[in-house]
PDB file of C-alpha atoms in Angstrom:
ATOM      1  CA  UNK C   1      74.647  84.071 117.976  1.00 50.00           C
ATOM      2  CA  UNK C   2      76.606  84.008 114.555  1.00 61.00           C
ATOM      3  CA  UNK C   3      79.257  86.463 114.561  1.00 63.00           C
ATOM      4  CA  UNK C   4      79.578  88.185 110.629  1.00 79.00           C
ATOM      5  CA  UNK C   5      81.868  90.707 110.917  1.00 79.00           C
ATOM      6  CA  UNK C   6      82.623  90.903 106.967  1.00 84.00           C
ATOM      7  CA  UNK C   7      79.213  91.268 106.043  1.00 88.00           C
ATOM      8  CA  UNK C   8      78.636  94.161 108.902  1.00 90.00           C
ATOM      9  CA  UNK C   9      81.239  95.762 107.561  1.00 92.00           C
ATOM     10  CA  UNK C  10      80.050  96.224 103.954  1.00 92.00           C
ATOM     11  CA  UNK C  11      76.595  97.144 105.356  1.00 93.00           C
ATOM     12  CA  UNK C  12      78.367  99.678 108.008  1.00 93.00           C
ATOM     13  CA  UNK C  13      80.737 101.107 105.390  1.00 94.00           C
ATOM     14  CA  UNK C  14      78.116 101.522 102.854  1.00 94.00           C
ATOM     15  CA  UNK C  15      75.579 103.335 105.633  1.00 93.00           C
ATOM     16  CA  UNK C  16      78.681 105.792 106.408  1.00 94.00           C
ATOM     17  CA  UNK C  17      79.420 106.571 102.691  1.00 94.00           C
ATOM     18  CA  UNK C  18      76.338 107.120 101.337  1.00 95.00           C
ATOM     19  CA  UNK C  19      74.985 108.908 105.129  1.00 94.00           C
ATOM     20  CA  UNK C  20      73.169 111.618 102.666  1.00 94.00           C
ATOM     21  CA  UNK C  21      71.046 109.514 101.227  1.00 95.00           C
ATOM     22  CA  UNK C  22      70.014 107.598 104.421  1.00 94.00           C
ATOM     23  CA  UNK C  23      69.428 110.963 106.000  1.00 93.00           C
ATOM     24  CA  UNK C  24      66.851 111.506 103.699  1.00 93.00           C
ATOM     25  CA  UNK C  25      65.513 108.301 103.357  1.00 93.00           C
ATOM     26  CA  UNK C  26      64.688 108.844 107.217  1.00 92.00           C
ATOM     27  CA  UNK C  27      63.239 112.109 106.856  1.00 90.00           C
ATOM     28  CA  UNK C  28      60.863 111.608 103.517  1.00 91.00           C
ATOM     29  CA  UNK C  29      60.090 108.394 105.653  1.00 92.00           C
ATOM     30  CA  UNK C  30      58.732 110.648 108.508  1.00 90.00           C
ATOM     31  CA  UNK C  31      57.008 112.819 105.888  1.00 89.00           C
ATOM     32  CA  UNK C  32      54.884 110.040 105.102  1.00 91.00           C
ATOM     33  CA  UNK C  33      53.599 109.156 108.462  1.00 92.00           C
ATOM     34  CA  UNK C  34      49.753 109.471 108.849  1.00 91.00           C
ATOM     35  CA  UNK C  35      50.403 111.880 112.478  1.00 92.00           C
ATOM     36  CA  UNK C  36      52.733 114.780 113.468  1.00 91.00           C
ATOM     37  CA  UNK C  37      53.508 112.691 116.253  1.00 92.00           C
ATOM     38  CA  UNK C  38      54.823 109.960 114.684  1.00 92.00           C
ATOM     39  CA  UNK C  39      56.573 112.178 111.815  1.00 91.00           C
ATOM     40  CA  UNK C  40      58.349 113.429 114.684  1.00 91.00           C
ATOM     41  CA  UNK C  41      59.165 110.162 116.070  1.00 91.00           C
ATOM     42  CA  UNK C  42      60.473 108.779 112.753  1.00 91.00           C
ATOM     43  CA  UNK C  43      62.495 112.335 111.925  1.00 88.00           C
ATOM     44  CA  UNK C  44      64.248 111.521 115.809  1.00 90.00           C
ATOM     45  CA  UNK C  45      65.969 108.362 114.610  1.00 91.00           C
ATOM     46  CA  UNK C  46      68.244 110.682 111.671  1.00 91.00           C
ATOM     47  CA  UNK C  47      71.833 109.898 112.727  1.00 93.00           C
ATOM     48  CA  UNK C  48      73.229 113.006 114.313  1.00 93.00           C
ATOM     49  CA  UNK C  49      76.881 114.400 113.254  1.00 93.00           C
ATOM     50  CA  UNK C  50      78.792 112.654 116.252  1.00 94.00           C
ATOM     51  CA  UNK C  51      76.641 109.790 115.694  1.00 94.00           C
ATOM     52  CA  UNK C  52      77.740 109.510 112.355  1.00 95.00           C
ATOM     53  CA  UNK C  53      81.215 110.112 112.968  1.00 95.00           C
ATOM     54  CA  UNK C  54      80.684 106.869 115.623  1.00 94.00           C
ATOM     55  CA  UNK C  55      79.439 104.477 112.295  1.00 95.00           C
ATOM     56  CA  UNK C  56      82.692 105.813 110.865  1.00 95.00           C
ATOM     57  CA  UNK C  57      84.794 104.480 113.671  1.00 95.00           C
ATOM     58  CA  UNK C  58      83.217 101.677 114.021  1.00 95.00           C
ATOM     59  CA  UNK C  59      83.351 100.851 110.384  1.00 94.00           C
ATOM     60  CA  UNK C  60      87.128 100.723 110.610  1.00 95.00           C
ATOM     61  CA  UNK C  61      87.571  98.630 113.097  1.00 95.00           C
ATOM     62  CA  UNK C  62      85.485  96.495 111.440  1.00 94.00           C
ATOM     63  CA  UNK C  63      87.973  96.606 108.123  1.00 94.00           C
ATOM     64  CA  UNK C  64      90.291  94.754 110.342  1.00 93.00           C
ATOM     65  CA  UNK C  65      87.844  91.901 110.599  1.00 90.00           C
ATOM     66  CA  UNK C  66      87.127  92.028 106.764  1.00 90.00           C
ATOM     67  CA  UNK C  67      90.939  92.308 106.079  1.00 88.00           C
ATOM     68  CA  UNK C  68      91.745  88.932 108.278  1.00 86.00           C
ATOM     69  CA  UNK C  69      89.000  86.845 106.576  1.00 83.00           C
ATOM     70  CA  UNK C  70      89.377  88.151 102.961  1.00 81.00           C
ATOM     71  CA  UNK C  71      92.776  86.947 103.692  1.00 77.00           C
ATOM     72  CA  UNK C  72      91.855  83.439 104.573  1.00 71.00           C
ATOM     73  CA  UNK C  73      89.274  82.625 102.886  1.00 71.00           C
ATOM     74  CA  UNK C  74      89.629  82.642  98.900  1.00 67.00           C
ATOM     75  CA  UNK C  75      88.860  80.379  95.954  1.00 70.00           C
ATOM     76  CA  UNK C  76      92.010  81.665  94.242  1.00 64.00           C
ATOM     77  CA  UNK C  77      94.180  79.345  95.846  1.00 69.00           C
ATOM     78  CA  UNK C  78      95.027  78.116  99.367  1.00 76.00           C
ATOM     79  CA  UNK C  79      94.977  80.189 102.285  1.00 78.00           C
ATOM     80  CA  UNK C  80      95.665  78.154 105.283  1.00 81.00           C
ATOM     81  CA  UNK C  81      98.995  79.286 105.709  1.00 84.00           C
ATOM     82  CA  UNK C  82      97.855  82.776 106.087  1.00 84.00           C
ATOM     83  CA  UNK C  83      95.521  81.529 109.240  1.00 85.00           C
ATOM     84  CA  UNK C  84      97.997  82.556 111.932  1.00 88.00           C
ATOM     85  CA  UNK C  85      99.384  85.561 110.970  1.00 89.00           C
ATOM     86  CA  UNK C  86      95.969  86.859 110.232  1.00 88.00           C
ATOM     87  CA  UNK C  87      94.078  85.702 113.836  1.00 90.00           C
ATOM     88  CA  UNK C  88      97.458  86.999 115.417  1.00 91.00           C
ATOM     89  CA  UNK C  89      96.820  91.090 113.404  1.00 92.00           C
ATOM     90  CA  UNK C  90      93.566  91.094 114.225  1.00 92.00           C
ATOM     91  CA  UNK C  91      93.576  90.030 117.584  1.00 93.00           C
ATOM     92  CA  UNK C  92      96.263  92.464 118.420  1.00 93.00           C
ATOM     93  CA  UNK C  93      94.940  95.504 116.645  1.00 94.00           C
ATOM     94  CA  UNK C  94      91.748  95.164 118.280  1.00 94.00           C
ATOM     95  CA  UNK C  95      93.707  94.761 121.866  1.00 94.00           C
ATOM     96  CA  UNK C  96      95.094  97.902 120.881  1.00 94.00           C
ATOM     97  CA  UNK C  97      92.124 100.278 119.681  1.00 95.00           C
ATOM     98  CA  UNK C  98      90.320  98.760 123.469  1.00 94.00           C
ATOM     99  CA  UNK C  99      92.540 101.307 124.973  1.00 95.00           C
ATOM    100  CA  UNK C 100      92.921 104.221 123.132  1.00 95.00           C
ATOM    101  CA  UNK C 101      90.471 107.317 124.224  1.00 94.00           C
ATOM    102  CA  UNK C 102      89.876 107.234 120.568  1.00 94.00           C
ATOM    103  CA  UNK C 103      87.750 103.758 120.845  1.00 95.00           C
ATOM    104  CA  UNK C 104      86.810 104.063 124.180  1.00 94.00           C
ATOM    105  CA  UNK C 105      82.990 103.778 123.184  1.00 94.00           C
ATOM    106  CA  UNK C 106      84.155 100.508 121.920  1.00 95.00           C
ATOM    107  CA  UNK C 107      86.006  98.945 124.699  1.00 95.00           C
ATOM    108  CA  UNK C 108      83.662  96.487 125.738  1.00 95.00           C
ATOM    109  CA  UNK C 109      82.970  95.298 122.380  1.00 93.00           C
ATOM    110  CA  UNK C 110      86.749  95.180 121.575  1.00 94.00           C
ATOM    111  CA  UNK C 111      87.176  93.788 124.535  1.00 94.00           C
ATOM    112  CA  UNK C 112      84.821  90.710 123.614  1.00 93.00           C
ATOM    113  CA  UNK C 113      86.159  90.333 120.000  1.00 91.00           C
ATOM    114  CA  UNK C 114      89.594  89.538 121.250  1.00 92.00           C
ATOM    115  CA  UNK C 115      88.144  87.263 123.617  1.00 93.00           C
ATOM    116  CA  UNK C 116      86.426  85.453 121.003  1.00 90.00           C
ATOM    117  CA  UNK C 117      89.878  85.506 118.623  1.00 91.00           C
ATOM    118  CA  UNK C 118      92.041  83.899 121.056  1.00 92.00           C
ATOM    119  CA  UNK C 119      88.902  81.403 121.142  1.00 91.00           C
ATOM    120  CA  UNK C 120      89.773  80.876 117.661  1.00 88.00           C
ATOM    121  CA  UNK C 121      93.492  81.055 117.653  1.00 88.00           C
ATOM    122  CA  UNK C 122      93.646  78.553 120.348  1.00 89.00           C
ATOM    123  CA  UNK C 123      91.387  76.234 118.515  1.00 88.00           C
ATOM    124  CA  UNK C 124      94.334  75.903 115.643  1.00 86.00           C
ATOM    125  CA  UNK C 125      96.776  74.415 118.139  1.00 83.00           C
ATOM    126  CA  UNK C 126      94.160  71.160 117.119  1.00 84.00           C
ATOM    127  CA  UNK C 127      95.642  70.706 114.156  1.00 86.00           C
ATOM    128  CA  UNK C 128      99.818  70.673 113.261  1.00 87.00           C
ATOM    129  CA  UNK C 129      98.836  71.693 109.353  1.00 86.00           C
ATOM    130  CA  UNK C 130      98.839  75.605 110.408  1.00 86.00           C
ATOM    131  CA  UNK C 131     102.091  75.980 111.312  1.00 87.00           C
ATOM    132  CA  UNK C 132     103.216  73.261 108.651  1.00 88.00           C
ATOM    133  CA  UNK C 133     101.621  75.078 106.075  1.00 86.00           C
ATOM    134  CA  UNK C 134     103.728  78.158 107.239  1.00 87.00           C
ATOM    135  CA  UNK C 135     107.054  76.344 107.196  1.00 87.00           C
ATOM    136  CA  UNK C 136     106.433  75.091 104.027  1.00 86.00           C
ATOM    137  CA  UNK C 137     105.180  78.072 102.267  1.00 84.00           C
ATOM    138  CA  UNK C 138     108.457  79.583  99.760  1.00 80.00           C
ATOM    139  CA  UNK C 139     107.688  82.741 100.141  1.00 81.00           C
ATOM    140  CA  UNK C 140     107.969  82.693 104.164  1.00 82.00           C
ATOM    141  CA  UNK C 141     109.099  79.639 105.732  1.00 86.00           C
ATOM    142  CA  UNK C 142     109.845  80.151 109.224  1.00 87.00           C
ATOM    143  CA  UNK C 143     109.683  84.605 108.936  1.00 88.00           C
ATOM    144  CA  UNK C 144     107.126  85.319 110.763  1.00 89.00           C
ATOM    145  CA  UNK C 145     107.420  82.970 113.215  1.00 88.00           C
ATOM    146  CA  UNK C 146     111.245  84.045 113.786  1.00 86.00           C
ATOM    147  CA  UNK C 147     109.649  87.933 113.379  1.00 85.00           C
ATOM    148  CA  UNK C 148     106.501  87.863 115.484  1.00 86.00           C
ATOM    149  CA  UNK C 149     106.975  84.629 118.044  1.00 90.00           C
ATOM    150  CA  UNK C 150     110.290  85.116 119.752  1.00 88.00           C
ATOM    151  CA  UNK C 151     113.515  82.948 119.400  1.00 89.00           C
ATOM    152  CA  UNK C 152     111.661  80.118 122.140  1.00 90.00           C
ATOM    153  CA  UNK C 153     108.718  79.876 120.161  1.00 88.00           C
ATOM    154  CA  UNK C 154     110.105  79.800 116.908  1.00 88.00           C
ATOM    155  CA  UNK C 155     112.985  77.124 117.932  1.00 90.00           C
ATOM    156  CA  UNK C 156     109.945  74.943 119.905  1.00 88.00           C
ATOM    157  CA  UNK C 157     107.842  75.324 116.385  1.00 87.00           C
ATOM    158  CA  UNK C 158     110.871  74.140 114.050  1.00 89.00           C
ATOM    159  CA  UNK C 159     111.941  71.574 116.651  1.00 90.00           C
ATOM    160  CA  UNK C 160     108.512  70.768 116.442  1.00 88.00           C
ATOM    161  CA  UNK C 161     108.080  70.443 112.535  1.00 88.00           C
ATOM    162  CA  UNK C 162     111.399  68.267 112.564  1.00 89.00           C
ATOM    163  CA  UNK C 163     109.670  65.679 115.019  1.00 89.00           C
ATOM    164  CA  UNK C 164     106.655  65.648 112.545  1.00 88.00           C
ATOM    165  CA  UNK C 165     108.857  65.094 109.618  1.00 88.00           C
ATOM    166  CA  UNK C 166     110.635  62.235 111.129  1.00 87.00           C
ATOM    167  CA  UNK C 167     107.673  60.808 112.458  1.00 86.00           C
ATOM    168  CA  UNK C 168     106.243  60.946 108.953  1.00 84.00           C
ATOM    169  CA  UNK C 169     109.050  59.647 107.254  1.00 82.00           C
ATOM    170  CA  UNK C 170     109.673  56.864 109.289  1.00 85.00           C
ATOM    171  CA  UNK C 171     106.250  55.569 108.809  1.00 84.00           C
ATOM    172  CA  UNK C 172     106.749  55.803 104.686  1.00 85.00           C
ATOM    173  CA  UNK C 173     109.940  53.946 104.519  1.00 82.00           C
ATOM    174  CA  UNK C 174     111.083  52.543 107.921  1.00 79.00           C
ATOM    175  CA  UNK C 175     114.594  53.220 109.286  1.00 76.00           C
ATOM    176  CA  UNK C 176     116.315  52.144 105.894  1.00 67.00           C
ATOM    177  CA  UNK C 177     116.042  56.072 105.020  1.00 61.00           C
ATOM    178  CA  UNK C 178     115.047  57.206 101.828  1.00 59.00           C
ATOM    179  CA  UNK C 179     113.111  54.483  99.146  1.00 56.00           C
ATOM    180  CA  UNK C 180     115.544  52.806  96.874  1.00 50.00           C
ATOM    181  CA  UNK C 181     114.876  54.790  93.050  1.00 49.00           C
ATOM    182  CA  UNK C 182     113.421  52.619  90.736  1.00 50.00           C
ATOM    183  CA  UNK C 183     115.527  51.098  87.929  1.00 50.00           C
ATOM    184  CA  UNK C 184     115.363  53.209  84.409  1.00 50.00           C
ATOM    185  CA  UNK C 185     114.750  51.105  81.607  1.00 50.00           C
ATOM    186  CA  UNK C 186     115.707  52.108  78.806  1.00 56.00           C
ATOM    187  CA  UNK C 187     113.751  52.801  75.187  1.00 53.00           C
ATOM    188  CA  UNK C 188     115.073  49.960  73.322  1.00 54.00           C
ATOM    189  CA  UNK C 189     115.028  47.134  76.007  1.00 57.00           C
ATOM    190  CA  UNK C 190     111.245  48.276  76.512  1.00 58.00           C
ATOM    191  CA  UNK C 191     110.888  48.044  72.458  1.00 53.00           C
ATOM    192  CA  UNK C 192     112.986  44.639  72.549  1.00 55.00           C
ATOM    193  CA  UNK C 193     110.682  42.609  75.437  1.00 61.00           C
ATOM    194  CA  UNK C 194     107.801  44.254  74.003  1.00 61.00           C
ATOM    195  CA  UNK C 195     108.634  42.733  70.217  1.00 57.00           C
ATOM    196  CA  UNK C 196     109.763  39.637  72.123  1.00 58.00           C
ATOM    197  CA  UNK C 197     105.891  39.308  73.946  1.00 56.00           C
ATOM    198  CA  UNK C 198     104.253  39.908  70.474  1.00 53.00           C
ATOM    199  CA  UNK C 199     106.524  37.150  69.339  1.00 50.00           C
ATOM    200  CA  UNK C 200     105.258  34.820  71.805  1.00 50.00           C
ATOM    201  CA  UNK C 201     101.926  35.671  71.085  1.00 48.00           C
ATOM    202  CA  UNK C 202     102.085  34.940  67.363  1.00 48.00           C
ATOM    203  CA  UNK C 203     103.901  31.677  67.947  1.00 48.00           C
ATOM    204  CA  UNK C 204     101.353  30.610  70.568  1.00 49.00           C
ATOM    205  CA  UNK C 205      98.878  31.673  67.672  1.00 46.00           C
ATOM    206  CA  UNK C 206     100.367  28.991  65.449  1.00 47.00           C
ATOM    207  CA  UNK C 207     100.522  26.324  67.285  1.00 44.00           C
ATOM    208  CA  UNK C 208      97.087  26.731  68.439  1.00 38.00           C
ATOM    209  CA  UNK C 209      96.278  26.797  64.184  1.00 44.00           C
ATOM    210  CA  UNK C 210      97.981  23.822  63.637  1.00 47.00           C
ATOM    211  CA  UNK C 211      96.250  21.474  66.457  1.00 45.00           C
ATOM    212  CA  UNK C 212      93.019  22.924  64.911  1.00 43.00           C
ATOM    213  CA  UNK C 213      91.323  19.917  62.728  1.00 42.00           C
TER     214      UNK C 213
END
C-alpha cells in the first residue's frame, strides 16, 4: 500500500482545525437520517474530546513527515543534498515520540514508520551522489556529517569522496594530471588569418574568372 504521509497530514491537520465544523457536519448528517435508530448511529461516530485531542497528536507527528519531504522535494531548485539529513530527522524523531507515554497510542505505528525510513535511508547507500551532493554543497560541505555521523564516519565518507574524485579524474585526463589550457589567441592574429582566408578566397575567385572563356 502507498504510504502519503504529506497528503494525510493536510487532511489530518485540516480535520483538527476546523473540528467545529465537522462536529456538526456529523450531527446535521444524523438529523437527516430516515430512523431514530440510525440518527443515533450516525450522531455515535462525532469525535469525542480525547478523541480529538488524539487527531491533534497524531497530526504532529505527521508534520515531521511533511517537514522531511517539503524539504526534498521542490521545483525551486535542487534538493538532493538535503536527502540525508532529512531521512536521518525524521527517522530519529519518530524513534523518539515511540517511547514517550505521550505517543504511546502510537508506538506501533511509529514503530513501523521508522522501519520503513531506514528502508529508505539504506536504499541511498545505492547511489554515491547523496553524500557527494553534501560535500559539495557551499553552504555545508562536510557539517553535518562531522556534526551528526561521528569522527569514523565522517573520515570513511571524505576518504571516500577523495577515492571518487581520483577515480573520476583519472578517467578525464589520465595520470598526466590536470588538461594542458588551451592557447589564447589573441584579437588581432584572429583578425589577421581571418583577412588572410578572405584573401585567399578572392584570389582563388580570380583565377577561376580568368580561365572562364
Amino acid at each position: 500500500m502507498p504510504i502519503r504521509w504529506s497528503s494525510t497530514y493536510v487532511m489530518i491537520d485540516q480535520a483538527e482545525k476546523k473540528k467545529e465544523y465537522v462536529d456538526t457536519f456529523v450531527y446535521e448528517l444524523g438529523l437527516w437520517q430516515p430512523t431514530s435508530e440510525k440518527c443515533d448511529q450516525v450522531v455515535l461516530m462525532k469525535l469525542t474530546a480525547d478523541e480529538w485531542k488524539c487527531v491533534g497528536l497524531f497530526a504532529s507527528l505527521l508534520a515531521h513527515a511533511d517537514n522531511a519531504q517539503q524539504n526534498f522535494s521542490s521545483d525551486a531548485g535542487p534538493t538532493i543534498h538535503l536527502a540525508l539529513p532529512a531521512l536521518e530527522a525524521l527517522h530519529n524523531v519518530w524513534d523518539l515520540h515511540a517511547i514517550q507515554s505521550k505517543y504511546s497510542v502510537f508506538s506501533t505505528g511509529l514503530k513501523k514508520g521508522a522501519e520503513k525510513i531506514s528502508e529508505y535511508y539504506e536504499q541511498t547507500a545505492d547511489s554515491d551522489a547523496y553524500t557527494m551532493v553534501m560535500l559539495l554543497d557551499p553552504s555545508s560541505k562536510d557539517s553535518h556529517f562531522k556534526k551528526y555521523w561521528g569522527s569514523d564516519l565522517h573520515a570513511e565518507a571524505l576518504k571516500h569522496a577523495e577515492k571518487i574524485f581520483k577515480t573520476h579524474h583519472l578517467e578525464m585526463y589520465g595520470d598526466g594530471g590536470d588538461p594542458a589550457s588551451p592557447k589564447k589567441i589573441s584579437k588581432i592574429g584572429k583578425l589577421l588569418r581571418e583577412l588572410s582566408s578572405n584573401e585567399g578566397e578572392e584570389h582563388d575567385e580570380d583565377e577561376v574568372a580568368d580561365q572562364s572563356p
